[in-house]
Amino acid sequence: MAQSFGLIGLAVMGENLALNIERNGFPIAVYNRSRDKTDTFMATRAQGKQVQPTYSLEEFVAALEPPRKILIMVKAGGPVDAVIEQLKPLLAPGDILIDGGNSLYEDTERRTQDLEALGLTYIGMGVSGGEEGALNGPSLMPGGTRSAYEKIEPIVTKIAAQVDNGPCVTYIGPGGSGHYVKMVHNGIEYGDMQLIAEAYDLLKTVGGLNQAQLQATFAAWNQTDELNSFLIEITAEIFKVSDPDTQEPLVELIQDAAGQKGTGRWTVMSALELGVSIPTIIAAVNARIMSSIKAERTAAAQELSGPGLIAPVDQATFIDQVRDALYCSKICSYAQGMALLAKASAEFGYGLNLAEMARIWKGGCIIRAGFLSKIERAFTDNPQLPNLLLAPEFKQTILDRQAAWRSVVATAAQTGIAVPAFSASLDYFDSYRRDRLPQNLTQAQRDFFGAHTYERIDKPGTFHTEWAALANG
Ligand code: NBP
């Protein structure tokens, strides 16, 4: 019997998505380049399920009911192109290929044009939620033609995470839009993780909280309407774990050098190209880079001293201030991510519905959080909102809490604790809210050394000044 769906790539994500798809009533054919993964999968988790193993792409394609629907879950980059090239001669017009990996959106644009010229249909679909999400319901961000989406809609709406107002999937837009939105989702995820890391550092280093207190603080924050989220929840869980051998907090035994796979860097590169300011996300990517030069930092620690002072603080007050600083910074980080999506949508013709983007991130994905309902509401109330900071609820929150936020950033500076994402967020807020910035001087300098011209605030037109001549009489 022909299967209604096919999946290529049985690593972590592929295996779990295959089981999710089968559990939701879609018998599935699977294929993996290395045969042993397929055999292991069939002998273990897929045993007794409606999963058909195949051992060549010819056999895989023949096992599928036309028009074929094929989800590719292999490593992003060259492997996706390799799979597509092998599939091309085996497919028929009307067949649908879905790339569910973390592909660069520009690659997706290229592949879409290439494959659609052959009469095939291509969907670039961001998938978020890691292993657990893939199995029990991820957040899905499919981009392509609307008619292609409609063909996979019955499947994706069932396998996605379900929240109060629907499945965590929607039609994103044309071409590479699904992968673009997933990329920005990951950039926001970098920001969230860095902000939480900074809160932990401040609470531990300045506030003097021990592991049990850190655990209790993050667990309590997770109960709040504002900070309730998957990342805060797992942070509290992490503080519960001690090393079985030493009984020390396991997190304190982990090397402080963070890895990255590229989606954060791509978000930064795209923002710089589009001219959108995303300092919190840039700070998060930078923080991972700085953390990774561990040996150099260890050597520098012997040479370069800081204030080395622990500020005397009332612990309970400080915990509340850090919570407020974290929340204000998080609002700024999401404001940046949403502004980037808005600019990309206008630039690339994606037609993104920002309220829907927030809605489909409410479940299944790594940045899932109660807070996203507020963002959804803000863009539902005003789809043209120029910046999240101007939404009534967020505006009031920041105005009410900025004193605590400033106090935390000042304390960090005084005690020599780096808080790059907290500071970048505060800088973003202060830059965005100030009517006059010092770039009048920048413009004067550009005109001085490069005759780049400038505009004036008191009269229209473009001006150039012979600065050196005037300065020297
Ligand atoms: P990996 O990214 O680790 O990729 C491993 C899979 O790619 C294996 O099935 C491997 O086959 C296959 N593959 C490679 Br490598 N080169 C190939 C080639 N030339 N031809 C055919 N197959 C090839 O798997 P993953 O972690 O499950 O992630 C899959 C995708 O989903 C990636 O794009 C990833 O970025 C994205 N993603 C991952 C997560 C996560 O939490 N892991 C979350 C969200 C998105 P083999 O067995 O023969 O080597």
Coordinates of C-alpha atoms and ligand atoms in Angstrom, one line a residue:
M1 CA 0.0 0.0 0.0
A2 CA 1.3 3.4 -0.9
Q3 CA 2.1 5.7 2.0
S4 CA 0.6 9.2 2.3
F5 CA 3.8 10.9 3.5
G6 CA 7.6 10.4 3.3
L7 CA 10.5 11.5 5.4
I8 CA 14.2 11.6 4.6
G9 CA 16.8 11.8 7.4
L10 CA 16.4 9.8 10.6
A11 CA 18.6 11.8 13.0
V12 CA 17.1 13.3 16.2
M13 CA 14.5 15.6 14.4
G14 CA 13.6 13.2 11.6
E15 CA 12.9 10.2 13.9
N16 CA 10.7 12.2 16.2
L17 CA 8.8 13.9 13.5
A18 CA 8.2 10.6 11.7
L19 CA 6.7 9.2 14.9
N20 CA 4.6 12.3 15.4
I21 CA 3.3 12.1 11.8
E22 CA 2.4 8.4 12.1
R23 CA 0.7 8.9 15.5
N24 CA -1.5 11.5 13.9
G25 CA -2.9 9.0 11.4
F26 CA -0.5 9.4 8.4
P27 CA 1.3 6.2 7.5
I28 CA 4.8 7.1 6.5
A29 CA 7.7 5.8 4.5
V30 CA 11.2 6.7 5.8
Y31 CA 14.7 6.7 4.3
N32 CA 18.1 7.5 5.7
R33 CA 21.4 7.6 3.8
S34 CA 23.0 5.2 6.3
R35 CA 21.1 2.0 6.4
D36 CA 21.9 1.2 10.1
K37 CA 19.9 4.2 11.4
T38 CA 16.9 3.0 9.5
D39 CA 17.3 -0.5 10.9
T40 CA 17.8 0.7 14.5
F41 CA 14.7 2.9 14.2
M42 CA 12.6 0.1 12.8
A43 CA 13.8 -2.3 15.5
T44 CA 13.1 0.1 18.3
R45 CA 10.8 3.2 18.4
A46 CA 9.1 2.5 15.0
Q47 CA 8.4 -1.2 15.8
G48 CA 4.7 -2.0 15.3
K49 CA 4.0 1.4 13.8
Q50 CA 2.8 2.3 10.4
V51 CA 6.3 3.1 9.3
Q52 CA 7.7 1.7 6.1
P53 CA 11.5 1.5 5.9
T54 CA 13.1 2.0 2.5
Y55 CA 16.7 1.5 1.6
S56 CA 17.1 3.5 -1.7
L57 CA 15.6 6.7 -2.9
E58 CA 14.0 4.8 -5.8
E59 CA 12.3 2.5 -3.3
F60 CA 11.3 5.5 -1.1
V61 CA 9.7 7.4 -4.0
A62 CA 7.9 4.3 -5.2
A63 CA 6.4 3.8 -1.8
L64 CA 4.6 7.2 -1.8
E65 CA 1.2 8.0 -3.1
P66 CA 1.2 10.7 -5.8
P67 CA 1.4 13.6 -5.6
R68 CA 4.2 12.8 -3.2
K69 CA 4.7 14.7 0.0
I70 CA 8.3 14.4 1.2
L71 CA 9.8 16.0 4.3
I72 CA 13.6 16.4 4.2
M73 CA 15.2 16.5 7.7
V74 CA 19.0 16.3 6.9
K75 CA 21.8 18.6 8.0
A76 CA 21.4 22.1 6.5
G77 CA 23.6 23.2 3.6
G78 CA 25.2 20.8 1.2
P79 CA 23.3 17.7 2.3
V80 CA 19.9 19.3 1.4
D81 CA 21.2 20.1 -2.1
A82 CA 22.6 16.5 -2.4
V83 CA 19.3 15.0 -1.5
I84 CA 17.4 17.2 -3.8
E85 CA 19.7 16.4 -6.7
Q86 CA 19.2 12.7 -6.2
L87 CA 15.5 13.1 -5.9
K88 CA 15.0 15.3 -8.9
P89 CA 15.0 12.6 -11.6
L90 CA 12.7 10.4 -9.5
L91 CA 9.9 12.9 -8.9
A92 CA 6.9 13.9 -11.1
P93 CA 5.3 17.4 -11.5
G94 CA 3.1 18.2 -8.6
D95 CA 5.2 16.4 -6.0
I96 CA 5.9 18.4 -2.9
L97 CA 9.3 18.7 -1.3
I98 CA 9.4 20.2 2.2
D99 CA 12.8 21.2 3.7
G100 CA 12.3 21.1 7.5
G101 CA 15.9 21.9 8.5
N102 CA 17.5 25.1 9.5
S103 CA 18.3 26.2 6.0
L104 CA 19.5 29.7 5.1
Y105 CA 16.5 31.5 3.6
E106 CA 18.5 32.5 0.6
D107 CA 19.3 28.8 -0.2
T108 CA 15.5 28.2 0.1
E109 CA 14.8 31.0 -2.4
R110 CA 17.3 29.4 -4.8
R111 CA 16.0 25.9 -4.4
T112 CA 12.4 27.1 -4.8
Q113 CA 13.2 28.7 -8.1
D114 CA 15.1 25.7 -9.4
L115 CA 12.5 23.1 -8.4
E116 CA 9.4 25.1 -9.4
A117 CA 10.9 25.5 -12.9
L118 CA 10.7 21.7 -13.1
G119 CA 7.0 21.7 -12.0
L120 CA 7.8 20.5 -8.5
T121 CA 6.5 22.3 -5.4
Y122 CA 8.9 23.4 -2.7
I123 CA 8.2 24.4 0.8
G124 CA 10.9 25.7 3.2
M125 CA 9.6 25.0 6.7
G126 CA 11.2 26.1 9.9
V127 CA 10.7 23.6 12.7
S128 CA 11.3 24.5 16.3
G129 CA 11.0 22.6 19.5
G130 CA 14.0 20.3 19.5
E131 CA 13.6 16.6 20.1
E132 CA 10.6 16.8 22.4
G133 CA 8.7 19.3 20.2
A134 CA 9.3 17.2 17.1
L135 CA 7.7 14.2 18.8
N136 CA 4.8 15.8 20.7
G137 CA 4.1 19.0 18.6
P138 CA 6.6 21.5 17.3
S139 CA 6.1 25.1 16.1
L140 CA 6.1 25.0 12.3
M141 CA 6.9 27.9 9.9
P142 CA 6.1 26.8 6.3
G143 CA 6.9 29.2 3.5
G144 CA 6.1 28.6 -0.2
T145 CA 3.1 29.1 -2.4
R146 CA -0.3 29.3 -0.6
S147 CA -1.6 26.4 -2.7
A148 CA 1.3 24.3 -1.7
Y149 CA 0.6 25.1 1.9
E150 CA -3.0 24.1 1.5
K151 CA -1.9 20.7 0.3
I152 CA 0.1 20.0 3.5
E153 CA -2.3 21.9 5.8
P154 CA -4.2 18.8 7.0
I155 CA -1.0 17.2 8.1
V156 CA 0.9 20.1 9.6
T157 CA -2.1 21.4 11.6
K158 CA -2.3 18.0 13.2
I159 CA 1.3 17.4 14.1
A160 CA 2.0 21.0 15.3
A161 CA 1.7 21.9 19.0
Q162 CA -1.8 23.1 19.9
V163 CA -2.4 26.2 22.0
D164 CA -5.6 28.0 23.2
N165 CA -6.3 29.5 19.8
G166 CA -5.2 26.9 17.4
P167 CA -2.2 24.9 16.1
C168 CA 1.3 26.4 16.1
V169 CA 1.5 26.6 12.4
T170 CA 0.2 29.0 9.8
Y171 CA 1.0 29.9 6.2
I172 CA 4.0 32.2 6.6
G173 CA 4.5 33.6 3.1
P174 CA 6.3 33.0 -0.2
G175 CA 9.8 31.6 -1.0
G176 CA 12.2 31.6 1.9
S177 CA 9.9 33.4 4.3
G178 CA 9.4 30.3 6.5
H179 CA 13.1 29.8 7.0
Y180 CA 13.6 33.6 7.5
V181 CA 11.0 33.6 10.3
K182 CA 12.7 30.5 11.9
M183 CA 16.1 32.2 11.6
V184 CA 14.7 35.3 13.5
H185 CA 13.0 33.0 16.0
N186 CA 16.5 31.5 16.7
G187 CA 18.0 35.0 17.0
I188 CA 15.4 35.8 19.6
E189 CA 16.2 32.5 21.3
Y190 CA 19.9 33.6 21.5
G191 CA 18.7 36.9 23.1
D192 CA 16.5 35.1 25.7
M193 CA 19.2 32.7 26.7
Q194 CA 21.8 35.4 27.1
L195 CA 19.4 37.5 29.2
I196 CA 18.7 34.5 31.5
A197 CA 22.5 33.8 31.7
E198 CA 23.1 37.4 32.8
A199 CA 20.3 37.3 35.4
Y200 CA 21.9 34.1 36.8
D201 CA 25.3 35.7 36.9
L202 CA 24.0 38.8 38.8
L203 CA 21.9 36.8 41.2
K204 CA 24.8 34.5 42.0
T205 CA 27.8 36.9 41.9
V206 CA 26.3 40.1 43.2
G207 CA 23.2 38.8 45.0
G208 CA 25.1 35.8 46.5
L209 CA 22.3 33.3 45.8
N210 CA 23.2 29.7 46.3
Q211 CA 21.9 26.9 44.0
A212 CA 18.7 26.3 46.0
Q213 CA 17.9 30.0 46.0
L214 CA 18.6 30.2 42.3
Q215 CA 16.3 27.3 41.8
A216 CA 13.5 28.8 43.9
T217 CA 13.9 32.2 42.2
F218 CA 13.6 30.9 38.6
A219 CA 10.8 28.6 39.7
A220 CA 8.9 31.5 41.2
W221 CA 9.6 33.7 38.1
N222 CA 8.2 30.9 36.0
Q223 CA 4.9 31.2 37.8
T224 CA 4.5 34.9 36.8
D225 CA 2.4 36.0 33.9
E226 CA 5.4 37.9 32.4
L227 CA 8.3 35.4 32.6
N228 CA 6.5 32.1 32.4
S229 CA 8.3 30.3 29.6
F230 CA 10.0 27.1 28.6
L231 CA 13.5 28.6 29.0
I232 CA 12.9 29.9 32.5
E233 CA 11.3 26.6 33.4
I234 CA 14.3 24.5 32.2
T235 CA 16.6 27.0 34.0
A236 CA 14.9 26.2 37.3
E237 CA 15.2 22.5 36.5
I238 CA 18.9 22.8 35.7
F239 CA 19.5 24.2 39.3
K240 CA 17.9 21.1 40.7
V241 CA 20.7 18.9 39.4
S242 CA 23.9 18.1 41.3
D243 CA 26.8 16.1 40.1
P244 CA 26.4 12.6 41.4
D245 CA 30.1 12.3 42.2
T246 CA 31.0 15.6 43.7
Q247 CA 27.5 16.7 44.9
E248 CA 28.3 20.1 43.4
P249 CA 25.7 21.9 41.2
L250 CA 26.3 20.3 37.8
V251 CA 25.9 23.6 36.0
E252 CA 28.9 25.0 37.9
L253 CA 31.1 22.2 36.6
I254 CA 30.2 23.0 32.9
Q255 CA 32.8 24.7 30.8
D256 CA 31.8 28.4 30.2
A257 CA 32.2 28.3 26.5
A258 CA 29.0 28.3 24.4
G259 CA 28.7 26.8 20.9
Q260 CA 26.6 28.0 18.0
K261 CA 25.5 26.6 14.7
G262 CA 24.9 29.8 12.7
T263 CA 21.3 30.9 12.9
G264 CA 22.1 33.7 15.4
R265 CA 24.9 34.9 13.2
W266 CA 22.6 34.8 10.1
T267 CA 20.0 36.9 12.0
V268 CA 22.7 39.5 12.8
M269 CA 24.0 39.5 9.2
S270 CA 20.5 40.0 7.8
A271 CA 19.7 42.8 10.3
L272 CA 22.9 44.6 9.3
E273 CA 22.1 44.2 5.6
L274 CA 18.5 45.5 6.1
G275 CA 19.6 48.3 8.4
V276 CA 17.5 47.1 11.4
S277 CA 18.9 47.7 14.9
I278 CA 19.0 44.5 16.9
P279 CA 21.6 45.2 19.6
T280 CA 20.4 42.6 22.2
I281 CA 20.6 39.8 19.7
I282 CA 24.0 41.0 18.5
A283 CA 25.2 41.1 22.1
A284 CA 24.0 37.5 22.6
V285 CA 25.9 36.3 19.6
N286 CA 29.0 38.3 20.7
A287 CA 28.7 36.8 24.2
R288 CA 29.0 33.3 22.9
I289 CA 32.0 34.3 20.8
M290 CA 33.7 35.9 23.8
S291 CA 32.9 32.9 25.9
S292 CA 34.5 30.6 23.4
I293 CA 38.0 32.1 23.8
K294 CA 38.3 30.5 27.2
A295 CA 42.1 30.0 27.3
E296 CA 42.7 33.6 26.4
R297 CA 40.2 34.9 29.0
T298 CA 41.8 32.7 31.7
A299 CA 45.2 34.3 30.9
A300 CA 43.7 37.8 30.8
A301 CA 42.1 37.3 34.2
Q302 CA 45.6 37.2 35.6
E303 CA 46.5 40.5 34.0
L304 CA 43.4 42.7 34.0
S305 CA 41.7 43.4 37.3
G306 CA 38.2 44.9 37.7
P307 CA 36.6 46.6 40.7
G308 CA 36.3 43.2 42.5
L309 CA 33.7 44.6 44.8
I310 CA 30.5 43.0 45.7
A311 CA 27.9 45.7 46.1
P312 CA 26.1 45.5 49.4
V313 CA 22.5 44.8 48.4
D314 CA 19.4 43.8 50.1
Q315 CA 18.9 40.3 48.5
A316 CA 15.1 40.3 48.2
T317 CA 15.1 43.8 46.6
F318 CA 17.9 42.9 44.2
I319 CA 16.1 39.7 43.1
D320 CA 13.0 41.8 42.2
Q321 CA 15.2 44.4 40.4
V322 CA 16.9 41.7 38.3
R323 CA 13.4 40.3 37.5
D324 CA 12.3 43.7 36.2
A325 CA 15.5 44.2 34.3
L326 CA 15.1 40.8 32.7
Y327 CA 11.6 41.5 31.7
C328 CA 12.3 45.0 30.3
S329 CA 15.3 43.6 28.4
K330 CA 13.2 40.8 27.0
I331 CA 10.6 43.2 25.7
C332 CA 13.4 45.2 23.9
S333 CA 14.8 42.0 22.4
Y334 CA 11.4 40.9 21.0
A335 CA 10.8 44.5 19.8
Q336 CA 14.0 44.1 17.8
G337 CA 13.1 40.7 16.4
M338 CA 9.6 41.8 15.4
A339 CA 11.1 45.0 13.8
L340 CA 13.4 42.8 11.8
L341 CA 10.6 40.7 10.6
A342 CA 8.6 43.7 9.6
K343 CA 11.5 45.2 7.6
A344 CA 12.2 41.8 5.9
S345 CA 8.5 41.4 5.1
A346 CA 8.4 44.8 3.4
E347 CA 11.8 44.3 1.6
F348 CA 11.2 40.8 0.4
G349 CA 7.4 40.9 -0.1
Y350 CA 6.7 38.2 2.5
G351 CA 3.4 39.8 3.7
L352 CA 4.0 38.6 7.2
N353 CA 1.3 38.8 9.8
L354 CA 3.2 39.6 13.0
A355 CA 0.4 38.7 15.3
E356 CA 0.3 35.2 13.7
M357 CA 4.1 34.9 14.1
A358 CA 3.7 35.5 17.8
R359 CA 0.8 33.1 18.0
I360 CA 2.6 30.1 16.4
W361 CA 5.5 30.6 18.8
K362 CA 3.2 30.2 21.9
G363 CA 3.6 26.5 21.9
G364 CA 6.0 23.8 20.7
C365 CA 9.1 25.9 20.2
I366 CA 12.1 26.9 22.4
I367 CA 10.9 30.5 23.0
R368 CA 7.4 29.5 23.9
A369 CA 6.1 31.8 26.7
G370 CA 3.0 33.3 28.1
F371 CA 4.5 36.7 27.1
L372 CA 3.9 35.9 23.4
S373 CA 0.1 36.3 24.0
K374 CA 0.8 39.9 24.9
I375 CA 2.8 40.4 21.6
E376 CA 0.0 38.7 19.6
R377 CA -2.5 41.1 21.2
A378 CA -0.3 44.1 20.5
F379 CA -0.1 43.3 16.8
T380 CA -3.7 42.3 16.5
D381 CA -4.8 45.6 18.0
N382 CA -2.4 47.5 15.7
P383 CA -0.9 45.5 12.8
Q384 CA 1.0 48.6 11.8
L385 CA 2.6 49.1 15.2
P386 CA 6.1 50.6 14.4
N387 CA 7.7 49.1 17.5
L388 CA 6.6 46.8 20.3
L389 CA 7.8 49.4 22.8
L390 CA 4.9 51.6 21.7
A391 CA 2.2 49.0 22.5
P392 CA 0.3 50.4 25.5
E393 CA 1.0 47.4 27.8
F394 CA 4.7 47.2 27.1
K395 CA 5.2 51.0 27.2
Q396 CA 3.6 51.2 30.6
T397 CA 5.6 48.2 31.9
I398 CA 8.9 49.8 30.9
L399 CA 8.0 53.2 32.2
D400 CA 7.1 51.6 35.6
R401 CA 10.2 49.5 35.9
Q402 CA 13.0 51.4 34.2
A403 CA 14.4 52.6 37.6
A404 CA 15.0 49.0 38.6
W405 CA 16.5 48.1 35.2
R406 CA 18.9 51.1 35.3
S407 CA 19.9 50.2 38.9
V408 CA 20.8 46.6 37.9
V409 CA 22.9 47.7 34.9
A410 CA 24.6 50.4 37.0
T411 CA 25.3 47.8 39.7
A412 CA 26.8 45.4 37.1
A413 CA 29.1 48.2 35.8
Q414 CA 30.2 49.0 39.3
T415 CA 30.9 45.5 40.3
G416 CA 32.6 44.6 37.0
I417 CA 30.0 42.0 35.8
A418 CA 29.5 42.0 32.1
V419 CA 25.8 42.2 31.2
P420 CA 26.0 42.8 27.4
A421 CA 22.4 42.0 26.6
F422 CA 20.9 43.9 29.6
S423 CA 23.0 46.9 28.7
A424 CA 22.3 46.6 24.9
S425 CA 18.6 46.4 25.7
L426 CA 18.7 49.5 27.8
D427 CA 20.8 51.3 25.2
Y428 CA 18.1 50.3 22.6
F429 CA 15.4 51.8 24.8
D430 CA 17.3 55.0 25.5
S431 CA 18.3 55.4 21.8
Y432 CA 14.8 54.7 20.6
R433 CA 13.1 57.1 23.0
R434 CA 15.5 60.1 22.6
D435 CA 14.5 62.7 20.2
R436 CA 18.0 63.9 19.6
L437 CA 21.0 61.6 19.3
P438 CA 24.7 62.7 18.9
Q439 CA 24.8 61.6 15.2
N440 CA 24.7 65.3 14.3
L441 CA 28.4 65.2 15.2
T442 CA 28.9 62.0 13.2
Q443 CA 27.4 63.8 10.2
A444 CA 29.7 66.8 10.7
Q445 CA 32.8 64.5 10.8
R446 CA 31.7 62.6 7.7
D447 CA 31.3 65.9 5.9
F448 CA 34.6 67.1 7.2
F449 CA 36.7 64.2 6.0
G450 CA 34.7 62.9 3.1
A451 CA 32.4 65.7 1.9
H452 CA 29.4 63.4 2.5
T453 CA 27.1 66.4 3.1
Y454 CA 24.5 66.8 5.8
E455 CA 20.9 68.0 6.4
R456 CA 20.0 70.8 8.8
I457 CA 17.3 70.9 11.4
D458 CA 16.5 74.6 10.7
K459 CA 16.2 74.6 6.9
P460 CA 15.7 72.1 4.0
G461 CA 18.4 71.1 1.6
T462 CA 21.7 69.3 1.5
F463 CA 24.8 71.1 2.8
H464 CA 28.5 70.9 2.7
T465 CA 31.0 72.9 4.7
E466 CA 34.7 73.5 4.2
W467 CA 35.2 72.7 7.9
A468 CA 39.0 72.9 8.0
A469 CA 39.1 76.3 6.3
L470 CA 36.4 77.7 8.6
A471 CA 37.9 76.2 11.7
N472 CA 41.3 77.7 11.0
G473 CA 39.9 81.1 10.0
Ligands
NBP1 P1 21.6 16.6 11.8 O1 21.6 18.1 11.4 O2 22.6 16.1 12.7 O3 21.8 15.8 10.4 C1 22.0 14.4 10.3 C2 21.2 13.8 9.2 O4 21.6 14.4 7.9 C3 21.4 12.3 9.1 O5 20.1 11.7 8.8 C4 22.4 12.2 8.0 O6 22.4 10.9 7.4 C5 21.9 13.2 7.1 N1 22.9 13.6 6.0 C6 24.1 14.2 6.1 BR1 24.8 14.8 7.6 N2 24.7 14.4 4.9 C7 23.8 13.8 4.1 C8 23.9 13.7 2.7 N3 24.9 14.2 2.0 N4 22.9 13.0 2.1 C9 21.8 12.5 2.8 N5 21.7 12.7 4.1 C10 22.7 13.3 4.8 O7 20.2 16.2 12.2 P2 19.1 16.8 13.2 O8 19.8 17.3 14.4 O9 18.0 15.8 13.3 O10 18.6 18.1 12.4 C11 18.0 18.0 11.1 C12 17.7 19.4 10.7 O11 16.8 20.1 11.6 C13 18.9 20.4 10.6 O12 18.8 21.3 9.6 C14 18.9 21.1 12.0 O13 19.6 22.3 12.0 C15 17.4 21.3 12.1 N6 16.9 21.4 13.5 C16 17.5 20.7 14.5 C17 17.0 20.8 15.8 C18 17.6 20.0 16.9 O14 17.2 20.3 18.1 N7 18.4 19.1 16.7 C19 15.9 21.7 16.0 C20 15.3 22.4 15.0 C21 15.8 22.2 13.7 P3 23.5 9.8 7.9 O15 22.8 9.1 9.1 O16 23.6 8.9 6.8 O17 24.7 10.5 8.3

